[in-house]
């Protein structure tokens, strides 16, 4: 149910009837729900442009909304707002059809797109650390929302599995195999990288071997490739363990790493040269971009091949973009990558448009996000200043949540505590991220994310268990009784529940998951007010069954909404 769209259609008709067809209606959910369900703010702007009295004009629009099939009342307020109250009988009809549908009345797109989402995408020459958390969580949520709306989503994990570091890593792996210590070394990847780096810096022979391996790797030497594969596989298994712990939808089959594009790099560069888009500047192949000038008014250089023939991050991304459009047939490309790479993506898309690889009807979007900060306001680190391993962070989340659950509820069995601790701990980490506007940096703070009050995962998960407990106590009830929205809080909850699709649409368009988080928080808060003001189980039969239906849609909406954020729910906690 696109409630907003339906109301907007009626308001637009009223605007036309009043001679305001060209003016934006500016419709939004009412700021204060005691005065209405929606408010129209557009009349003031229209009045100003037409030099009319805003209140008089608003009165005319309100009159045009009389006897409307969807809108019960339209009242002018303040300098020329109009407060709208929707017809309860209409809302009831919509609620009933949402309840009967396992997709909660949410329509699947009539024009499904093929959307490629690039997310997580760690460099495999390092163990996954907190820097990869945001991309993984945000990308996964967008994947879920867009899939739910009926689009074909192709997740792409663009892992960094190619480049000079891999020569060093493979050289070190060979050395350790000769010592019979390879398995042992690979068991701790972080240490492995560090040891390899030490060897590289201290031993000239080792460094030379490493450089030779880079060349062999690039020329496709099979024995070096086998070693490289072994290393990449181990590294990917480690990443997959993190994904599993996080409950991400990412699968090993979503990995299409940088190495995949290797044989496309030279042709890509050649094509840009042939088209006259790239030039040879002293041996380096560059696209000069007039669109991106530096302080001295010189065009920005987008380097696609180095003097020595080596390729770069940019070359791979060009080949990759072509693959996503030509082979995966994407209509929309999302890159969930740190905000610090904004310029890279701007330039990438510009070059691709120039080359004709990115047609007008394909949208390419960088979905940037800020840095995860510690409580001290500096990028999140361990006490000793090291980067925090993602697995350690997630384990700590579960441990902390389990301790919290055990202290609140000492009667639970250890197995129950472990399960609830997992769901709450991981949910808290994800929600802390997804509930904030992704473009800002955010402070990672255990205490606030694990709090049962405020806009947190535990609060929402707890709200869901409250709903479930109502049904446990209710036993069997009649799901076919008609719904009544006699109390203001019942109507408010109903209106809010029917906004779900509008909210999901806005997440899909804007790629801001925090709109969904804010919505779920609003639902949980409204439900709790409703629950306190309107007795459910103690009411007379008709009222009880009506309220149980509202409660039921609340539970389904909370659960579905949390699933779309990648967060699990519990029956009790
Ligand atoms: N591996 C890169 C990094 O860790 C992110 C890759 C993002 N995706 C892309 N197509 N460039 O910074």
mmCIF file of C-alpha atoms and ligand atoms in Angstrom, residues 118 120-123 132 158-160 258 313 317 320 324 335-337 341 344-345, ligand 1:
data_model
loop_
_atom_site.group_PDB
_atom_site.id
_atom_site.type_symbol
_atom_site.label_atom_id
_atom_site.label_comp_id
_atom_site.label_asym_id
_atom_site.label_seq_id
_atom_site.Cartn_x
_atom_site.Cartn_y
_atom_site.Cartn_z
ATOM 1 C CA UNK A 118 29.150 -3.826 -4.890
ATOM 2 C CA UNK A 120 32.002 -5.571 1.492
ATOM 3 C CA UNK A 121 34.835 -5.897 -1.080
ATOM 4 C CA UNK A 122 37.782 -6.206 1.327
ATOM 5 C CA UNK A 123 41.376 -6.380 0.223
ATOM 6 C CA UNK A 132 34.856 -3.326 6.177
ATOM 7 C CA UNK A 158 34.877 -6.938 -5.453
ATOM 8 C CA UNK A 159 37.680 -8.326 -3.296
ATOM 9 C CA UNK A 160 41.200 -7.028 -3.745
ATOM 10 C CA UNK A 258 39.911 -7.779 -9.108
ATOM 11 C CA UNK A 313 42.533 0.277 -9.247
ATOM 12 C CA UNK A 317 37.012 -0.592 -12.115
ATOM 13 C CA UNK A 320 34.433 -4.191 -14.058
ATOM 14 C CA UNK A 324 28.361 -5.363 -14.935
ATOM 15 C CA UNK A 335 28.982 0.946 -5.064
ATOM 16 C CA UNK A 336 28.834 0.838 -1.282
ATOM 17 C CA UNK A 337 32.292 2.216 -0.608
ATOM 18 C CA UNK A 341 36.664 7.219 -2.631
ATOM 19 C CA UNK A 344 37.444 8.014 -7.796
ATOM 20 C CA UNK A 345 33.831 7.034 -8.510
HETATM 21 N N1 LIG B 1 38.860 -3.190 -2.105
HETATM 22 C C1 LIG B 1 38.533 -1.799 -2.040
HETATM 23 C C2 LIG B 1 38.959 -1.213 -0.705
HETATM 24 O O1 LIG B 1 39.088 -1.940 0.258
HETATM 25 C C3 LIG B 1 37.067 -1.520 -2.217
HETATM 26 C C4 LIG B 1 36.533 -1.922 -3.550
HETATM 27 C C5 LIG B 1 35.218 -1.275 -3.834
HETATM 28 N N2 LIG B 1 34.676 -1.640 -5.092
HETATM 29 C C6 LIG B 1 35.111 -1.189 -6.286
HETATM 30 N N3 LIG B 1 34.521 -1.624 -7.354
HETATM 31 N N4 LIG B 1 36.083 -0.311 -6.373
HETATM 32 O O2 LIG B 1 39.142 -0.018 -0.623
#
